[in-house]
Coordinates of C-alpha atoms and ligand atoms in Angstrom, one line a residue:
M25 CA 148.7 100.1 55.3
A26 CA 149.7 99.2 58.7
G27 CA 153.1 97.8 59.9
V28 CA 154.0 94.3 61.3
S29 CA 154.1 96.3 64.7
E30 CA 150.4 96.8 64.8
L31 CA 149.9 93.1 65.1
N32 CA 148.9 93.9 68.4
R33 CA 146.3 96.2 67.4
R34 CA 142.7 94.6 66.4
A35 CA 140.3 95.2 63.7
F36 CA 136.5 94.4 63.9
S37 CA 133.8 93.9 61.2
G38 CA 130.6 92.1 60.6
I39 CA 128.2 91.2 57.9
Q40 CA 124.4 90.3 58.3
P41 CA 123.2 86.8 57.3
T42 CA 120.2 88.2 55.3
A43 CA 120.5 86.2 51.9
D44 CA 122.2 83.0 50.7
S45 CA 125.1 84.6 48.6
L46 CA 127.3 87.9 49.3
H47 CA 127.0 90.2 46.7
L48 CA 130.4 91.8 44.9
G49 CA 129.3 94.9 46.9
N50 CA 130.1 93.2 50.1
Y51 CA 133.2 91.7 48.4
L52 CA 135.3 94.4 47.1
G53 CA 133.9 97.1 49.9
A54 CA 134.3 95.0 52.7
L55 CA 135.4 91.2 53.0
K56 CA 138.3 91.8 50.7
Q57 CA 140.1 94.4 53.2
W58 CA 139.2 91.9 55.6
V59 CA 141.4 89.5 54.2
E60 CA 144.2 91.8 53.4
L61 CA 144.2 93.3 57.2
Q62 CA 145.3 90.0 58.5
S63 CA 148.6 90.3 58.0
S64 CA 148.8 93.7 60.3
F65 CA 146.1 93.2 62.7
Q66 CA 144.4 90.7 65.3
C67 CA 141.1 90.4 63.3
V68 CA 137.8 89.5 64.7
Y69 CA 135.0 88.9 62.2
S70 CA 131.4 87.9 62.8
V71 CA 128.5 86.9 60.8
V72 CA 126.0 89.1 62.9
D73 CA 122.7 87.1 63.5
L74 CA 121.4 89.4 65.8
H75 CA 121.6 92.5 63.4
A76 CA 119.5 90.2 60.8
L77 CA 116.8 89.9 63.0
T78 CA 115.9 93.4 62.7
V79 CA 114.2 92.4 59.4
G80 CA 112.2 89.8 60.5
P81 CA 113.6 86.3 59.0
D82 CA 112.2 83.1 59.0
P83 CA 114.0 81.0 61.4
A84 CA 115.2 78.1 59.4
A85 CA 116.4 80.2 56.8
L86 CA 118.3 82.7 59.4
R87 CA 120.2 79.2 60.6
Q88 CA 120.9 77.9 57.2
R89 CA 122.2 81.3 56.3
V90 CA 124.6 82.3 59.2
R91 CA 126.4 78.7 58.1
A92 CA 126.8 79.8 54.3
T93 CA 127.6 83.2 55.1
A94 CA 130.7 81.9 57.2
A95 CA 131.5 79.4 54.8
Q96 CA 131.9 82.5 52.2
F97 CA 134.4 84.6 54.4
L98 CA 136.5 81.3 54.5
A99 CA 136.3 81.0 50.9
A100 CA 137.3 84.6 50.4
G101 CA 140.4 84.0 52.9
V102 CA 139.8 84.7 56.3
D103 CA 142.1 82.3 58.2
P104 CA 140.8 80.5 61.3
E105 CA 144.2 80.2 62.5
R106 CA 145.1 83.7 62.3
S107 CA 141.7 85.5 63.1
I108 CA 138.7 85.0 65.1
L109 CA 135.6 83.9 63.2
F110 CA 132.2 83.5 65.0
I111 CA 128.6 83.8 65.3
Q112 CA 127.3 87.3 67.2
S113 CA 124.7 85.1 69.0
Q114 CA 127.3 82.8 70.6
V115 CA 128.6 85.6 72.6
P116 CA 126.3 86.9 75.2
E117 CA 128.1 90.2 75.7
H118 CA 126.9 91.7 72.8
A119 CA 123.6 92.3 73.6
M120 CA 124.8 93.2 77.5
L121 CA 127.2 95.8 76.0
T122 CA 124.3 97.3 73.9
W123 CA 122.0 97.5 76.8
L124 CA 124.9 99.5 78.8
L125 CA 125.4 102.0 75.9
N126 CA 121.6 102.3 75.0
C127 CA 121.5 104.3 78.4
I128 CA 124.1 106.9 76.8
T129 CA 122.8 107.0 73.5
G130 CA 120.6 110.1 72.7
F131 CA 117.0 109.2 71.2
G132 CA 117.7 112.2 68.7
E133 CA 121.4 110.9 68.1
A134 CA 120.0 107.3 67.3
G135 CA 117.1 108.5 65.3
R136 CA 119.5 111.0 62.9
M137 CA 121.0 107.5 61.3
T138 CA 119.8 107.9 57.7
Q139 CA 119.8 104.0 57.6
F140 CA 117.2 104.1 60.1
K141 CA 115.6 107.0 58.5
D142 CA 115.4 105.3 54.9
K143 CA 114.3 102.2 56.1
S144 CA 111.6 103.3 58.4
A145 CA 110.3 105.4 55.8
R146 CA 109.8 102.1 53.6
L147 CA 108.6 100.1 56.5
G148 CA 105.9 102.7 57.9
E149 CA 105.4 103.2 61.5
K150 CA 103.8 99.7 62.0
G151 CA 106.3 98.0 60.4
V152 CA 109.2 99.7 62.6
T153 CA 110.8 98.0 65.4
V154 CA 112.8 99.1 68.3
G155 CA 115.2 96.8 67.2
L156 CA 116.0 98.5 64.1
F157 CA 116.2 101.7 65.9
D158 CA 119.0 100.4 67.9
Y159 CA 120.8 98.5 65.4
P160 CA 123.5 101.1 65.3
V161 CA 123.9 100.9 68.8
L162 CA 124.2 96.7 68.5
M163 CA 127.4 97.7 66.0
A164 CA 129.1 100.3 68.4
A165 CA 128.9 97.2 70.8
D166 CA 130.4 94.9 68.5
I167 CA 133.5 97.2 68.1
L168 CA 133.9 98.2 71.4
L169 CA 133.4 95.0 73.0
Y170 CA 136.7 93.8 71.0
D171 CA 138.7 96.9 71.7
A172 CA 139.0 97.2 67.9
H173 CA 141.1 100.0 66.3
V174 CA 140.0 99.4 62.9
V175 CA 136.8 98.8 61.2
P176 CA 136.6 97.6 57.7
V177 CA 133.6 98.5 56.1
G178 CA 131.7 100.0 52.7
E179 CA 130.9 103.8 52.4
D180 CA 127.4 103.3 53.8
Q181 CA 128.3 102.1 57.4
R182 CA 130.4 105.4 57.6
Q183 CA 127.6 107.3 59.9
H184 CA 127.3 104.2 61.9
L185 CA 131.1 104.2 62.6
E186 CA 130.8 107.9 63.6
L187 CA 128.2 107.1 66.4
S188 CA 130.5 104.3 67.3
R189 CA 133.5 106.7 67.9
D190 CA 131.2 109.1 69.5
L191 CA 130.0 106.5 72.1
A192 CA 133.5 105.4 72.7
E193 CA 134.7 108.9 73.5
R194 CA 131.5 109.5 75.8
L195 CA 132.6 106.3 77.6
N196 CA 136.1 108.0 78.0
A197 CA 134.5 111.3 79.2
R198 CA 132.0 110.0 81.7
Y199 CA 133.8 106.5 83.3
G200 CA 137.6 107.7 82.8
E201 CA 140.4 107.2 79.8
G202 CA 140.7 103.5 78.9
T203 CA 137.4 102.9 79.0
A204 CA 137.1 102.3 75.5
V205 CA 139.0 102.3 72.4
V206 CA 137.9 105.1 69.8
P207 CA 137.8 103.1 66.5
E208 CA 138.5 104.3 63.0
A209 CA 136.3 103.1 59.8
Y210 CA 138.6 101.6 57.2
I211 CA 137.3 102.4 54.2
V212 CA 138.9 102.0 50.4
K213 CA 137.9 104.7 48.4
S214 CA 137.9 103.3 45.2
T215 CA 135.4 100.1 46.5
A216 CA 133.7 102.2 48.9
K217 CA 130.7 101.9 47.0
I218 CA 129.9 99.5 44.2
Y219 CA 126.8 100.9 42.0
D220 CA 123.7 98.7 40.9
L221 CA 124.3 97.2 37.5
Q222 CA 120.9 98.5 36.0
D223 CA 121.0 101.7 38.0
P224 CA 124.4 103.1 38.8
T225 CA 123.5 105.7 40.9
A226 CA 122.0 103.5 43.9
K227 CA 124.3 101.4 45.6
M228 CA 124.3 97.5 45.0
S229 CA 122.3 96.0 47.6
K230 CA 120.7 92.7 48.8
T231 CA 117.6 94.2 48.4
G232 CA 117.9 95.5 45.0
H233 CA 116.8 94.4 41.6
P234 CA 118.3 90.9 41.1
S235 CA 119.5 92.0 37.6
G236 CA 121.9 94.7 39.4
I237 CA 123.6 92.7 41.4
I238 CA 126.3 90.1 41.1
E239 CA 125.8 87.5 43.9
L240 CA 129.7 85.8 44.8
L241 CA 127.9 82.2 44.4
D242 CA 126.0 83.0 40.9
E243 CA 126.6 80.4 38.3
P244 CA 129.2 82.0 35.6
K245 CA 126.6 82.2 32.8
V246 CA 124.4 84.6 35.2
I247 CA 127.1 86.5 36.2
A248 CA 128.3 87.1 32.4
K249 CA 124.8 87.8 31.4
R250 CA 124.3 90.5 34.1
I251 CA 127.7 92.2 33.3
K252 CA 126.5 91.8 29.7
A253 CA 123.4 93.7 30.4
A254 CA 124.7 96.4 32.8
V255 CA 123.1 99.8 32.3
T256 CA 125.8 101.7 30.4
D257 CA 125.7 105.7 29.4
S258 CA 125.4 107.6 26.4
G259 CA 128.0 108.3 24.2
M260 CA 130.6 105.8 22.7
E261 CA 133.9 106.3 24.3
I262 CA 135.4 104.5 27.4
T263 CA 136.8 107.4 29.9
W264 CA 136.8 107.7 33.5
D265 CA 134.1 110.2 34.3
P266 CA 132.2 109.0 37.4
E267 CA 129.8 111.7 37.3
N268 CA 128.5 112.1 33.5
K269 CA 129.3 108.3 33.1
P270 CA 128.3 106.3 36.4
G271 CA 127.5 103.0 34.6
I272 CA 130.9 102.6 32.7
A273 CA 132.4 104.2 35.9
N274 CA 131.1 101.3 37.8
L275 CA 132.2 98.8 35.3
L276 CA 135.8 100.3 35.6
S277 CA 135.6 100.2 39.4
I278 CA 134.6 96.3 39.4
Y279 CA 137.1 95.6 36.6
S280 CA 140.3 97.6 38.7
A281 CA 139.9 96.0 41.9
L282 CA 139.4 92.4 40.5
T283 CA 142.4 92.8 38.4
G284 CA 144.8 95.5 40.2
K285 CA 144.7 97.6 37.1
S286 CA 144.1 101.0 37.9
P287 CA 140.8 102.7 35.9
Q288 CA 143.0 105.2 34.0
Q289 CA 145.1 102.1 32.7
L290 CA 142.0 100.3 31.8
V291 CA 140.9 103.3 30.0
Q292 CA 144.3 103.4 28.0
E293 CA 143.9 99.6 26.9
Y294 CA 139.9 100.3 25.8
E295 CA 141.2 103.3 23.7
G296 CA 138.9 103.1 20.6
K297 CA 137.1 100.1 21.3
M298 CA 133.2 99.8 22.7
Y299 CA 131.3 99.6 25.9
G300 CA 130.7 96.0 24.5
H301 CA 133.8 94.7 24.4
L302 CA 134.7 96.0 28.3
K303 CA 131.6 94.2 28.9
V304 CA 132.8 90.7 27.4
D305 CA 136.5 91.2 28.8
L306 CA 135.0 91.9 32.5
A307 CA 132.3 89.0 32.4
D308 CA 135.4 86.9 31.8
V309 CA 137.5 88.5 34.6
A310 CA 134.6 88.4 37.0
V311 CA 133.7 84.5 36.4
E312 CA 137.2 83.3 36.6
A313 CA 137.6 85.2 39.9
L314 CA 134.6 84.2 41.5
R315 CA 134.8 80.1 40.4
P316 CA 137.4 79.3 43.1
F317 CA 135.1 81.4 45.5
R318 CA 132.2 79.2 44.5
E319 CA 134.0 76.1 44.9
K320 CA 135.2 76.9 48.1
T321 CA 132.2 77.8 49.9
A322 CA 131.0 74.5 48.7
L323 CA 133.7 72.6 50.1
F324 CA 133.1 74.4 53.6
L325 CA 129.4 73.8 53.4
A326 CA 129.7 70.3 52.3
D327 CA 131.6 69.7 55.9
P328 CA 129.5 70.6 58.4
S329 CA 131.6 69.6 61.2
Q330 CA 134.5 71.2 60.2
L331 CA 132.9 74.4 59.8
D332 CA 131.1 73.9 63.3
A333 CA 134.6 73.3 65.1
I334 CA 135.6 76.6 63.5
L335 CA 132.8 78.4 64.6
D336 CA 133.0 77.1 68.1
Q337 CA 136.8 77.9 68.3
G338 CA 136.0 81.2 67.3
A339 CA 133.2 81.9 69.8
A340 CA 135.6 80.7 72.7
R341 CA 138.4 83.2 71.6
A342 CA 135.7 85.9 71.0
S343 CA 134.1 85.4 74.4
E344 CA 137.8 85.0 76.0
I345 CA 137.8 88.9 74.9
A346 CA 134.5 89.7 75.0
R347 CA 134.3 88.7 78.7
Q348 CA 137.0 90.5 79.8
V349 CA 136.2 93.9 77.9
Y350 CA 132.3 93.9 79.1
G351 CA 133.8 93.5 82.7
R352 CA 135.8 96.6 82.5
V353 CA 133.1 98.6 81.4
A354 CA 130.3 97.0 83.7
Q355 CA 132.3 97.4 86.7
R356 CA 132.9 101.3 85.8
F357 CA 129.1 101.8 84.9
G358 CA 128.7 100.1 88.6
V359 CA 126.8 97.2 87.7
S360 CA 127.7 93.8 88.2
V361 CA 129.8 91.5 86.3
P362 CA 128.4 88.1 85.7
R363 CA 130.4 85.2 87.4
Ligands
LIG29 P1 123.0 95.1 51.1 O1 123.2 97.0 51.2 O2 123.7 94.5 50.3 O3 121.7 94.9 51.6 P2 124.1 95.5 54.0 O4 124.9 96.8 53.9 O5 122.7 96.1 54.8 O6 123.7 94.9 53.0 P3 125.7 93.7 55.2 O7 125.4 92.5 54.4 O8 126.2 93.3 56.6 O9 124.9 95.1 55.2 O10 126.9 94.4 54.3 C1 128.2 94.0 54.4 C2 129.3 95.0 54.4 O11 129.5 95.3 53.0 C3 129.2 96.2 54.7 O12 130.7 96.7 55.4 C4 128.7 97.5 53.8 O13 128.9 98.6 54.4 C5 129.3 96.4 52.8 N1 128.6 96.9 51.3 C6 127.5 96.7 51.2 N2 126.9 97.0 50.3 C7 128.3 97.7 49.3 C8 128.4 98.3 48.0 N3 127.2 98.1 47.3 N4 129.5 98.9 48.0 C9 130.3 98.5 49.1 N5 130.3 98.0 50.0 C10 128.9 97.7 50.2
LIG30 N1 125.6 97.4 60.0 C1 127.0 96.3 59.4 C2 126.8 95.0 60.0 C3 127.6 95.2 61.0 C4 129.1 95.7 61.5 C5 129.1 95.4 62.8 C6 130.1 96.2 60.6 C7 127.0 95.0 62.2 N2 128.1 94.8 63.4 C8 130.6 95.9 63.5 C9 131.2 96.4 61.2 C10 131.3 96.4 62.6 C11 126.2 96.7 57.9 O1 127.2 96.4 56.9 N3 125.4 96.3 57.4

């Protein structure tokens, strides 16, 4: 973990407002680290609504989800006094830097992104937009615009982060050292990929089947029901064996992340007990861990003017950095810098 001296280094991350509620994968894979990094980095966190446009959302739903997502960041512990919390579309430099980066990104390079390949295979040629193709370049712009050193994300974003690093290095090679900071992924191995409760070989995802997901804003009884109905593996013994017992390993990972006990410690505690015992206890742990989160989110959403004030202040602070960094890069490209 970084020392206090790193407070002058920046962390950046974003989450798309593509659902009413974040899920446990988003929380354990990303948001939890966002909160922890606040004591060692200057953190900039964004509701990335421009990215969400790639799935063609209904405008009213998008607007509502932007607010709900911001409220959940705050409820999780993002502190607007210490960190910058803002909506991506409020800072136009994100789209502007994307264009500059588009012009140094290879077509093949962008086409190799596995998330694009998966999503476009699902959508078919007619459904795929240029926006979906360009998604990782916009993500690189998000990161480079704040000179971010670290980017806390889940495992599924590793390849996108590699592209961001490549683009930063290319900027420095072509336009001189100091054009961009080369960012590093911050991926915590134990929670980098939380799996679907019904299919423990697939990642828990907003687009997965509802019964495989724990939404952070779910009612306690729904949370308990989903955990108790989670698919487990053959055999009876509770052991830590991600390869052969992915269902139990997923439950142990979640249990471990929510309590701070290691999976090995949990295995010892459950020696001689049945899968059912583990599920009943984990259901209680998850319900209690998420209860305050749900209550705090409701409080933030019940006070729209406070939420607006936080987001406006965040946009102003983000703009200050973004304008300066964009100006530096644009000047080196030889294009004008807006006044
Ligand atoms: P989803 O896959 O849930 O539909 P997403 O990954 O497309 O969502 P975001 O909502 O923007 O998009 O993801 C926010 C963050 O949550 C990212 O850092 C991502 O890596 C992380 N994340 C998403 N799902 C998981 C998971 N199952 N396990 C760990 N981290 C995850
Ligand atoms: N692509 C990310 C969301 C995202 C992001 C970013 C993450 C957009 N811009 C910048 C880190 C840094 C995802 O999780 N789907």
